[in-house]
Amino acid sequence: MYRSHPLSASLRSIRHRPYFRSVLYGCLVVSSVYLLYRFVNPTYSIPIYSTSSWTDPFSGDLAESYVPAVETSADVWLGRAKSVKLSFLHGYHGYERYAQPNDEIRPLSNDYRNNFNGWGVTMYDSLDTMILMGLENEYNRAMPFIEKTVFSLPDGEFAPFFETIIRYLGGLLSAYALRKDDILLRRAEELAEKLDNVFATPSGFPLFGVNPNGQVVGPEIGILAEIASLQLEYTTLAKFTGKKRWWDRANTVIRALDNADLHKTGGMFPIRWNLTSAQPFDTHLSVGAQADSTHEYLLKQYLLTAKTDKANLIMYLRATTHIIAELLMLSPKRHLLYVTDTTFSTNEHKGRPSHTFEHLSCFLPGLLALGAHTLPLDDLASLGIDLNEIGNESMFGRSGKSYKLLAGYNLKTLHMWAAEGLAQTCWLSYADMPTGLGPDEMVMYTVGDDRWGKTVDGYKEGGGYLWMDAIEKWKSSGARGAPPGVGDKTPVIYTEAERLRGTLRTRDYSIRKSGYLLRPETLESLYLLWRTTGNDKWRDRGWKIFESIERHTKTPSGYASLRSVEILPAVKDDDMPSYFFAETLKYLYLMFIEKDPIPLDEWVFNTEAHPLPVIRWTQAEKEAFDIQ
Ligand SMILES: *[C@@H]1O[C@H](CO)[C@@H](O)[C@H](O)[C@H]1NC(C)=O
Ligand SMILES: *[C@@H]1O[C@H](CO)[C@@H](O)[C@H](O)[C@H]1NC(C)=O
């Protein structure tokens, strides 16, 4: 889910203060004592890693496999799940004590803030996590507030529609799905009613913001993530209430996306859209900020409708084909697979790759894994789909070549490789840091055309980059395992001196935004990689990240965003976003409990990690809603 954030921390002044070194040593002593304590604590075990066969053959001595030598017992996983639950309680009790019924707690000052309408967003975002964790008391204390929230705003203020839908409406619908408390559905529908004027555009795409009194606000040019991340919520609302009007809201957006002219962008949706004409306004492509959840909702709407709305599937296949062929890149030395965006452009010709890699984009490996897990990607013909027909050069110009290229591969394997490789890089962006937490934005080093999926005639040894058909040659030579960019790699942690010198390039990237905003995307992907592959290494990594969150972000009343992941001791910001409860802790919890209460073939997570049940329309609903 896209969220902009004003933070872009540069802590140069702090780095050079003379007392910094002694603070660092103090911190080392404290953390050693802490580690010793954790080590003798019986619910805690440090996984032991050893090398094994699944390595990146092209990464030379940087490659090392991470597979636990000792299997972690079920008891230990249970203890870990319990630790996550305790963290939830710690943060939520801080919110209840200092901030309720306002939006979010400020975990350093114990102040609060109203950044999402002031209706108590932390409660709404937390409800379903409480239900899943079995936190009856907290749930029961929240419900009277939920019941009496007044969904109103002063004149001239506006609810940001996108954030309000994914957090408030998504939270209410998910809690209702998990526990049929009627008040939840009543509040959900009332909220949707009060926001409904936002759709007063010729295209049916929503405007940016709306006041429950009916006033709306927003430019004619809308942002992709903000105008097309409502399909899951409104479809679910239609199912739960039996009302066609909510389905129409979702369906109008889906049909508009399906009818859009994408000949300039290879079948992928760009960021800016004209809300009058329902057509793209630019050719700026991204899977990160301002775009992410729309790509996500293509696959998820198909899954939510029990794989019946095929237009969404085809749009998903087009988007991922373009992403895999054009936006996946390989870094020069470590062969880190990453996804980038293009520079702004409204031209016929797309912008150039920017080589930035955002934390927000780390949902993509999980999405690709979910797609590979749930779709017959290796047999699209069984669905009557031919990649060469849904995209080709007569439709998309030069970009159309990607379809032919990918049609030559086992698409399931290819998507899974991409998922694993991207998840490796997201994980490494954490493991490379002294805090064990990943930065918000990196800029990857480049040696020119770094596209992972480009085909050329041969693999140029020493050239620093590798191409798809080189992968094929390598495979047919009898090598086993996955292609470059996919396997495990060894973290590279700069020492304090190396970091300050600032000249080392062994990590293959520099950091542009060094904060960690308690974001969920990497954990979300680790969760989905674990669920879809069954490989414990992914949840082991989840546990390591959780330990880092505990170690570096905890405050007496909650958890705080970090200003920089590169500095010890970590410097905190007075900020605890509601998505930490909705997403970050939920995915961690689901990763560690043994029984899966949210099977991926029965539930679909919205972009705020609120699970919604798969919908099977009855014949009567199909007729009433006019669903083909
Ligand atoms: C949006 O599309 C409408 C209808 O085609 C057009 O009149 C309008 O000028 C466009 N707006 C912008 C900002 O391009
Ligand atoms: C290209 O796509 C169009 C539209 O689906 C289709 O009619 C046409 O046959 C395709 N061309 C080739 C060469 O497959």
XYZ file of C-alpha atoms and ligand atoms in Angstrom:
656
model
C 0.000 0.000 0.000
C 1.268 3.321 -1.021
C 1.877 5.907 1.646
C 3.878 8.997 1.270
C 5.915 10.051 4.235
C 7.796 13.279 4.859
C 10.766 11.475 6.406
C 13.981 11.318 4.513
C 16.553 11.166 7.181
C 20.082 12.354 6.840
C 21.805 12.113 10.154
C 25.147 13.496 9.172
C 25.240 15.870 12.133
C 24.646 13.072 14.601
C 27.228 10.825 12.978
C 30.030 13.254 13.675
C 29.345 14.125 17.249
C 32.323 13.114 19.423
C 30.301 11.269 22.024
C 28.818 9.030 19.392
C 31.506 6.383 19.787
C 31.006 6.023 23.523
C 27.259 5.806 23.003
C 27.928 3.059 20.483
C 30.097 1.088 22.897
C 27.502 1.547 25.622
C 24.913 0.182 23.297
C 27.084 -2.808 22.409
C 27.448 -3.694 26.057
C 23.725 -3.335 26.645
C 22.844 -5.442 23.639
C 25.362 -8.133 24.622
C 23.754 -8.393 28.012
C 20.368 -8.476 26.336
C 21.483 -11.206 23.932
C 22.878 -13.252 26.795
C 19.594 -12.869 28.579
C 17.649 -13.919 25.504
C 19.966 -16.864 24.984
C 19.291 -18.378 28.400
C 15.600 -17.651 28.020
C 14.105 -21.051 27.080
C 11.467 -19.717 24.658
C 14.197 -18.308 22.516
C 16.598 -20.015 20.188
C 19.046 -18.603 17.696
C 18.804 -20.476 14.416
C 22.100 -21.942 13.274
C 22.817 -21.592 9.605
C 25.064 -23.628 7.388
C 25.848 -23.641 3.713
C 23.952 -25.955 1.423
C 23.224 -26.454 -2.239
C 20.881 -23.605 -3.194
C 23.262 -20.775 -3.944
C 23.625 -18.201 -6.627
C 26.271 -19.690 -8.921
C 27.119 -16.322 -10.435
C 27.739 -14.454 -7.247
C 31.153 -15.974 -6.569
C 32.289 -15.843 -2.995
C 29.407 -13.603 -1.996
C 27.040 -16.528 -2.236
C 26.171 -18.525 0.804
C 23.080 -20.522 1.513
C 20.928 -19.944 4.540
C 19.208 -23.102 5.602
C 18.790 -23.842 9.290
C 20.871 -26.882 10.229
C 18.623 -27.584 13.170
C 14.913 -27.666 12.664
C 13.077 -25.270 14.916
C 10.544 -27.159 17.010
C 6.822 -26.445 17.025
C 7.106 -25.287 20.623
C 9.624 -22.643 19.697
C 7.389 -21.352 16.895
C 4.506 -21.192 19.318
C 6.654 -19.213 21.738
C 7.517 -16.832 18.920
C 3.864 -16.332 18.026
C 3.241 -15.551 21.671
C 6.025 -12.971 21.636
C 4.343 -11.214 18.706
C 1.062 -11.215 20.579
C 2.776 -9.628 23.585
C 4.204 -6.945 21.305
C 0.749 -6.242 19.956
C -0.558 -5.884 23.504
C 2.332 -3.635 24.488
C 1.703 -1.242 21.602
C -2.071 -1.383 21.736
C -2.224 -0.768 25.471
C -0.028 2.275 24.909
C -2.524 3.485 22.314
C -5.481 2.841 24.641
C -3.822 4.611 27.507
C -2.540 7.708 25.745
C -4.326 8.142 22.410
C -7.739 6.470 22.255
C -10.090 7.433 20.638
C -7.780 9.512 18.438
C -6.007 8.097 15.399
C -2.473 7.193 16.458
C -0.224 7.346 19.492
C 3.073 9.181 19.426
C 5.189 6.559 21.163
C 7.969 8.850 22.435
C 5.987 11.798 23.791
C 2.843 9.785 24.623
C 0.945 12.397 22.697
C -1.529 11.485 19.952
C -2.364 12.666 16.489
C -5.301 12.675 14.096
C -3.825 12.002 10.693
C -6.645 9.866 9.237
C -9.886 11.735 9.917
C -9.628 11.470 13.706
C -12.088 8.570 13.863
C -9.679 6.297 15.737
C -7.912 4.573 12.853
C -5.694 2.459 15.130
C -8.778 0.708 16.557
C -10.290 0.030 13.134
C -7.004 -1.247 11.778
C -6.496 -3.497 14.818
C -9.867 -5.257 15.127
C -9.223 -8.278 12.942
C -5.717 -8.775 14.333
C -7.253 -8.883 17.823
C -9.788 -11.466 16.675
C -7.062 -13.616 15.105
C -4.915 -13.351 18.237
C -7.864 -14.109 20.488
C -7.646 -10.792 22.349
C -11.206 -10.632 23.663
C -10.683 -7.885 26.218
C -9.115 -5.457 23.800
C -11.783 -6.193 21.210
C -14.564 -5.671 23.745
C -13.076 -2.409 24.897
C -12.787 -1.138 21.301
C -16.346 -1.966 20.237
C -18.158 0.807 22.160
C -15.887 3.336 20.422
C -16.499 1.727 17.030
C -20.209 1.843 17.725
C -20.315 5.538 18.465
C -17.712 7.018 16.098
C -19.242 9.992 14.324
C -18.108 9.826 10.709
C -17.961 13.568 10.160
C -15.357 16.251 9.478
C -15.321 20.037 9.801
C -16.208 21.998 6.662
C -13.250 22.235 4.341
C -11.549 19.083 5.618
C -11.570 15.908 3.597
C -11.146 12.215 4.235
C -8.471 10.814 1.911
C -10.615 8.249 0.131
C -7.961 5.602 -0.525
C -6.589 5.498 3.033
C -10.094 5.599 4.487
C -11.185 2.619 2.395
C -8.217 0.351 2.964
C -7.981 1.055 6.713
C -11.489 1.814 7.993
C -13.754 0.029 5.527
C -11.317 -2.863 5.051
C -10.899 -3.191 8.816
C -14.649 -3.231 9.489
C -15.439 -5.726 6.716
C -12.645 -8.073 7.722
C -13.626 -8.024 11.392
C -17.219 -8.657 10.327
C -16.144 -11.599 8.169
C -14.245 -13.141 11.078
C -16.908 -12.517 13.685
C -20.404 -11.757 12.525
C -20.961 -8.779 14.802
C -23.774 -6.863 13.019
C -22.644 -3.485 14.230
C -19.448 -3.870 12.162
C -21.358 -4.254 8.916
C -23.756 -1.444 9.790
C -20.844 0.900 10.412
C -19.148 -0.252 7.198
C -22.164 0.538 5.092
C -22.787 3.846 6.825
C -19.192 4.842 6.101
C -19.499 3.887 2.430
C -22.731 5.923 2.173
C -21.046 8.976 3.622
C -18.128 8.742 1.193
C -20.190 7.986 -1.880
C -20.084 11.448 -3.453
C -16.399 10.828 -4.139
C -17.438 8.876 -7.255
C -18.964 11.927 -8.921
C -16.612 11.826 -11.917
C -17.466 11.029 -15.544
C -15.225 7.952 -15.374
C -16.533 6.588 -12.075
C -13.015 6.664 -10.644
C -13.057 8.292 -7.205
C -11.648 11.738 -6.513
C -8.912 12.222 -3.937
C -11.007 13.225 -0.936
C -14.512 13.618 0.408
C -16.214 15.210 3.380
C -19.083 13.143 4.787
C -21.281 16.221 4.259
C -20.967 15.578 0.531
C -18.220 18.004 -0.493
C -15.472 16.503 -2.636
C -11.968 17.562 -3.538
C -9.264 16.446 -5.953
C -7.633 17.221 -9.283
C -8.818 15.920 -12.645
C -5.625 13.891 -12.856
C -5.716 11.084 -10.293
C -3.102 8.717 -8.878
C -3.397 5.036 -9.828
C -3.223 3.531 -6.318
C -5.747 6.062 -5.043
C -8.337 5.585 -7.783
C -8.183 1.815 -8.242
C -7.700 0.132 -4.859
C -11.292 -0.262 -3.781
C -12.447 -3.280 -5.781
C -11.997 -5.861 -2.999
C -13.703 -3.753 -0.351
C -16.715 -2.693 -2.435
C -17.245 -6.183 -3.861
C -17.220 -7.588 -0.337
C -19.598 -4.881 0.853
C -21.955 -5.794 -1.992
C -21.830 -9.464 -1.024
C -22.432 -8.784 2.662
C -25.259 -6.276 2.139
C -26.770 -7.796 -0.992
C -26.764 -4.370 -2.633
C -25.942 -3.856 -6.284
C -24.892 -0.215 -5.822
C -21.651 -1.280 -4.084
C -20.838 -3.841 -6.735
C -21.389 -1.151 -9.362
C -18.733 1.031 -7.735
C -16.172 -1.773 -7.954
C -17.274 -2.941 -11.370
C -17.091 0.542 -12.915
C -13.444 0.800 -11.878
C -12.635 -2.702 -13.130
C -14.279 -2.073 -16.508
C -12.541 1.300 -16.867
C -9.157 -0.313 -16.224
C -10.008 -3.036 -18.708
C -10.973 -0.519 -21.386
C -7.953 1.751 -20.938
C -5.611 2.327 -23.828
C -2.246 0.922 -22.715
C -0.467 0.807 -26.056
C 2.250 3.151 -24.773
C 3.062 1.088 -21.694
C 3.106 -2.524 -22.799
C -0.138 -3.367 -21.016
C 0.919 -2.026 -17.633
C -0.974 0.762 -15.853
C 0.949 4.029 -15.453
C 0.638 6.287 -12.390
C -1.436 9.249 -13.608
C -4.990 9.021 -14.948
C -7.498 11.457 -16.345
C -10.650 11.035 -14.233
C -12.818 12.525 -16.968
C -11.708 10.383 -19.883
C -10.739 7.312 -17.798
C -7.508 7.109 -19.794
C -3.843 7.166 -18.717
C -2.322 10.621 -18.491
C 1.364 9.690 -18.425
C 3.685 6.749 -19.083
C 5.375 6.749 -15.684
C 5.558 3.138 -14.501
C 6.058 1.913 -10.943
C 5.168 -0.964 -8.678
C 6.005 1.153 -5.627
C 4.570 4.399 -4.317
C 1.402 5.653 -6.035
C 0.858 2.440 -7.992
C 1.442 -0.685 -5.883
C -1.993 -1.734 -4.652
C -3.643 -1.484 -8.069
C -1.333 -4.161 -9.468
C -2.046 -6.150 -6.316
C -5.828 -5.829 -6.697
C -5.796 -7.235 -10.240
C -4.795 -10.690 -9.015
C -6.678 -10.360 -5.750
C -9.995 -9.372 -7.345
C -9.724 -12.464 -9.538
C -9.077 -14.610 -6.460
C -11.760 -12.858 -4.385
C -14.405 -13.657 -7.004
C -13.452 -17.349 -6.867
C -11.471 -16.964 -10.100
C -14.444 -15.853 -12.159
C -13.612 -12.288 -13.223
C -11.201 -13.168 -16.013
C -10.576 -9.578 -17.122
C -8.687 -9.032 -13.878
C -6.548 -12.100 -14.513
C -5.617 -10.918 -17.993
C -4.748 -7.457 -16.669
C -2.580 -9.116 -14.010
C -0.777 -11.226 -16.625
C -0.099 -8.143 -18.741
C 1.184 -6.115 -15.807
C 3.470 -8.870 -14.545
C 4.753 -9.658 -18.034
C 5.840 -6.065 -18.475
C 7.275 -5.915 -14.961
C 9.287 -9.122 -15.347
C 10.606 -8.278 -18.794
C 11.254 -4.556 -18.373
C 11.374 -3.521 -14.716
C 13.207 -6.388 -12.999
C 16.921 -5.631 -12.809
C 20.028 -7.397 -11.638
C 22.707 -5.491 -9.727
C 26.248 -5.797 -11.107
C 28.250 -7.618 -8.414
C 25.968 -9.320 -5.940
C 23.288 -10.000 -8.536
C 20.583 -8.578 -6.360
C 17.288 -8.903 -8.190
C 15.163 -5.794 -7.771
C 12.229 -4.012 -9.318
C 12.477 -0.384 -10.299
C 10.288 2.355 -11.724
C 10.774 4.583 -14.734
C 11.420 8.286 -14.764
C 8.444 10.571 -15.314
C 7.276 10.792 -18.863
C 4.165 11.558 -20.886
C 5.804 10.597 -24.148
C 5.061 7.855 -26.536
C 8.352 6.471 -25.315
C 8.413 5.425 -21.706
C 10.757 6.985 -19.199
C 14.066 5.304 -18.426
C 14.607 2.947 -15.469
C 15.434 4.988 -12.361
C 17.202 2.109 -10.542
C 15.588 3.123 -7.280
C 14.218 0.285 -5.197
C 11.547 1.125 -2.638
C 10.598 -0.750 0.501
C 6.999 -0.310 -0.648
C 7.806 -2.508 -3.667
C 8.696 -5.405 -1.388
C 5.076 -6.573 -1.519
C 5.737 -7.718 -5.099
C 7.589 -10.974 -4.292
C 4.658 -12.053 -2.130
C 2.171 -11.166 -4.842
C 4.104 -13.105 -7.495
C 4.338 -16.105 -5.158
C 0.606 -15.909 -4.477
C -0.064 -15.818 -8.215
C 2.271 -18.740 -8.941
C 0.587 -20.661 -6.137
C -3.035 -20.022 -7.131
C -2.967 -19.740 -10.941
C -2.261 -22.393 -13.595
C 0.563 -20.253 -14.956
C 2.164 -23.292 -16.580
C -1.050 -24.124 -18.375
C -2.810 -20.886 -19.274
C -4.392 -22.696 -22.209
C -6.615 -24.472 -19.689
C -8.172 -21.036 -19.081
C -8.293 -20.257 -22.794
C -5.488 -17.707 -22.473
C -2.561 -17.373 -24.852
C 0.146 -14.924 -23.818
C 0.795 -14.081 -27.484
C -2.808 -13.020 -27.901
C -3.194 -10.866 -24.807
C -0.082 -8.944 -25.782
C 1.939 -8.565 -28.943
C 3.691 -6.015 -31.106
C 0.574 -4.987 -32.987
C -1.003 -4.045 -29.650
C 1.908 -2.653 -27.702
C 4.637 -1.833 -30.209
C 8.131 -2.830 -29.151
C 6.982 -3.618 -25.607
C 4.813 -6.320 -27.131
C 7.927 -8.435 -27.600
C 7.912 -9.256 -23.899
C 4.876 -11.480 -24.334
C 6.552 -13.622 -26.930
C 9.660 -13.818 -24.777
C 7.821 -14.933 -21.656
C 5.586 -17.309 -23.585
C 8.749 -19.350 -24.160
C 9.140 -20.079 -20.464
C 7.323 -22.091 -17.881
C 5.567 -19.049 -16.464
C 4.956 -20.610 -13.060
C 8.662 -21.277 -12.573
C 9.586 -17.862 -13.896
C 7.196 -16.040 -11.563
C 8.432 -18.087 -8.634
C 12.067 -17.318 -9.465
C 11.225 -13.638 -9.598
C 9.364 -13.929 -6.288
C 12.256 -15.644 -4.524
C 14.911 -13.367 -5.973
C 13.036 -10.201 -5.034
C 12.314 -11.544 -1.564
C 16.030 -12.279 -1.149
C 16.877 -8.666 -1.925
C 14.169 -7.321 0.376
C 15.520 -9.551 3.130
C 19.131 -8.561 2.409
C 18.196 -4.893 2.643
C 17.453 -5.710 6.291
C 20.296 -8.157 6.902
C 22.859 -5.694 5.494
C 22.016 -3.095 8.150
C 23.490 -2.905 11.671
C 19.937 -2.543 13.037
C 18.684 -5.577 11.073
C 15.910 -3.369 9.660
C 15.617 -2.274 6.042
C 15.780 1.264 4.625
C 12.819 2.919 2.942
C 14.515 3.532 -0.386
C 17.723 2.407 -2.069
C 19.445 3.368 -5.314
C 20.999 0.367 -6.986
C 24.288 0.547 -8.858
C 24.038 -0.066 -12.543
C 26.306 -1.066 -15.392
C 23.927 -0.070 -18.142
C 21.080 -2.224 -19.325
C 20.534 -4.436 -16.260
C 17.212 -5.985 -17.207
C 16.905 -9.464 -15.781
C 14.686 -10.608 -18.580
C 16.519 -9.362 -21.614
C 17.497 -11.929 -24.188
C 20.693 -11.644 -26.114
C 22.765 -14.182 -27.923
C 24.996 -15.172 -25.145
C 26.074 -14.828 -21.596
C 28.932 -12.364 -21.342
C 31.240 -13.700 -18.692
C 32.622 -10.914 -16.579
C 30.232 -8.503 -18.186
C 28.509 -8.090 -14.894
C 25.048 -8.866 -16.172
C 23.221 -11.911 -17.324
C 20.383 -12.537 -19.675
C 17.459 -14.817 -19.795
C 18.699 -17.091 -22.550
C 22.020 -17.319 -20.779
C 19.980 -18.798 -17.977
C 18.511 -21.290 -20.410
C 21.974 -22.264 -21.680
C 23.209 -22.607 -18.169
C 20.300 -24.848 -17.258
C 20.686 -27.044 -20.312
C 24.349 -27.466 -19.440
C 23.181 -29.617 -16.555
C 23.505 -27.064 -13.761
C 20.881 -27.365 -11.078
C 18.986 -24.784 -9.145
C 17.795 -21.341 -10.000
C 19.171 -18.607 -12.262
C 21.168 -15.523 -11.198
C 19.444 -13.270 -8.745
C 17.382 -15.994 -7.106
C 19.566 -17.831 -4.597
C 20.683 -17.017 -1.064
C 23.369 -14.428 -0.512
C 25.563 -13.367 2.357
C 24.756 -10.049 4.035
C 27.359 -7.279 3.770
C 27.333 -5.131 6.884
C 29.572 -2.089 6.745
C 31.455 -1.195 9.885
C 30.869 2.236 11.314
C 34.230 3.384 9.879
C 33.405 2.008 6.440
C 30.027 3.662 6.466
C 31.477 7.029 7.431
C 34.136 6.812 4.739
C 31.290 6.289 2.286
C 33.433 4.950 -0.559
C 32.729 1.221 -0.370
C 30.678 -0.174 -3.209
C 30.560 -3.853 -2.258
C 26.899 -3.675 -1.262
C 25.815 -2.754 -4.806
C 23.550 0.092 -3.693
C 23.401 3.312 -1.761
C 20.639 4.368 0.572
C 18.398 7.270 -0.369
C 15.864 7.165 2.471
C 17.355 5.503 5.510
C 14.299 5.393 7.783
C 12.378 2.264 8.798
C 8.742 3.239 9.194
C 7.576 -0.039 10.815
C 6.433 -1.034 7.342
C 5.037 -4.488 6.572
C 5.886 -5.201 2.919
C 8.973 -7.355 3.422
C 7.333 -9.381 6.188
C 4.224 -9.772 4.038
C 6.353 -11.311 1.309
C 8.308 -13.516 3.719
C 4.945 -14.743 4.997
C 3.654 -15.544 1.522
C 6.968 -17.124 0.450
C 6.807 -19.356 3.491
C 3.162 -20.307 2.927
C 3.660 -21.055 -0.761
C 7.025 -22.858 -0.594
C 6.891 -24.393 2.889
C 10.552 -23.443 3.304
C 11.249 -22.455 6.915
C 14.092 -20.143 5.922
C 11.532 -17.459 5.133
C 9.943 -17.528 8.577
C 13.371 -17.732 10.216
C 14.080 -14.424 8.538
C 10.753 -13.107 9.747
C 11.806 -13.961 13.269
C 15.099 -12.148 12.874
C 13.276 -9.045 11.716
C 10.903 -9.296 14.653
C 13.880 -9.467 17.025
C 15.278 -6.308 15.445
C 11.936 -4.549 15.814
C 11.903 -5.481 19.495
C 15.493 -4.462 20.007
C 15.530 -1.131 18.225
C 12.023 0.312 17.961
C 10.399 -0.448 21.317
C 9.480 2.419 23.654
C 7.753 2.354 27.055
C 4.382 2.931 25.343
C 4.735 1.297 21.943
C 7.023 0.999 18.922
C 8.552 3.875 17.002
C 9.659 4.398 13.408
C 13.424 4.696 13.038
C 15.062 7.705 11.469
C 17.951 5.627 10.177
C 18.582 1.907 9.958
C 22.310 2.498 9.511
C 23.094 3.940 12.908
C 23.480 2.337 16.309
C 22.011 3.103 18.706
C 18.949 3.560 16.542
C 17.347 7.009 16.543
C 13.569 6.884 16.899
C 10.817 9.103 15.545
C 7.679 9.969 17.482
C 5.487 7.927 15.186
C 3.609 4.609 15.320
C 1.468 4.041 12.216
C -1.770 2.072 12.530
C -0.610 -0.336 9.823
C 1.901 -1.722 12.309
C -1.073 -3.351 14.085
C -3.008 -4.169 10.917
C -0.161 -5.591 8.887
C 3.316 -5.839 10.376
C 2.338 -7.709 13.539
C -0.424 -9.679 11.804
C 1.874 -11.143 9.165
C 4.448 -11.958 11.839
C 1.858 -13.698 13.963
C 0.470 -15.691 11.039
C 4.025 -16.671 10.111
C 4.703 -18.298 13.473
C 1.461 -19.999 14.481
C 1.208 -23.579 13.324
C -2.430 -23.636 12.276
C -3.396 -21.355 9.418
C -6.635 -19.518 10.209
C -6.520 -17.661 6.866
C -5.902 -20.263 4.102
C -4.873 -18.537 0.889
C -7.522 -20.318 -1.159
C -10.329 -19.139 1.123
C -9.248 -15.601 2.006
C -7.738 -12.606 0.237
C -5.810 -9.933 2.134
C -6.638 -6.364 1.179
C -3.684 -4.023 0.805
C -3.860 -3.171 4.517
C -3.688 -6.928 5.367
C -7.366 -7.169 6.251
C -8.448 -10.666 5.167
C -11.696 -10.892 3.169
C -13.407 -14.202 2.369
C -13.535 -15.547 -1.189
C -16.917 -14.751 -2.748
C -19.055 -17.226 -4.625
C -21.990 -15.412 -6.213
C -25.318 -17.172 -6.096
C -27.387 -17.315 -9.266
C -29.793 -14.805 -7.708
C -26.939 -12.382 -6.972
C -25.571 -12.752 -10.484
C -28.932 -11.818 -11.905
C -29.586 -9.009 -9.447
C -26.103 -7.521 -9.891
C -25.957 -8.171 -13.608
C -22.748 -10.217 -13.377
C -21.864 -12.140 -16.550
C -9.094 14.884 -19.472
O -9.917 14.346 -20.479
C -10.925 15.245 -20.939
C -11.836 14.460 -21.877
O -11.094 13.832 -22.872
C -10.283 16.446 -21.585
O -11.265 17.342 -22.028
C -9.378 17.107 -20.544
O -8.692 18.193 -21.133
C -8.370 16.125 -19.974
N -7.668 16.774 -18.879
C -6.348 16.951 -18.872
C -5.771 17.653 -17.700
O -5.639 16.556 -19.777
C -2.069 -9.699 -31.550
O -3.141 -9.449 -30.671
C -4.372 -9.258 -31.307
C -5.384 -8.898 -30.249
O -5.510 -9.947 -29.307
C -4.749 -10.510 -32.064
O -5.978 -10.301 -32.733
C -3.675 -10.865 -33.058
O -3.960 -12.100 -33.639
C -2.326 -10.953 -32.350
N -1.281 -11.134 -33.317
C -0.485 -12.198 -33.290
C 0.597 -12.205 -34.308
O -0.617 -13.102 -32.483
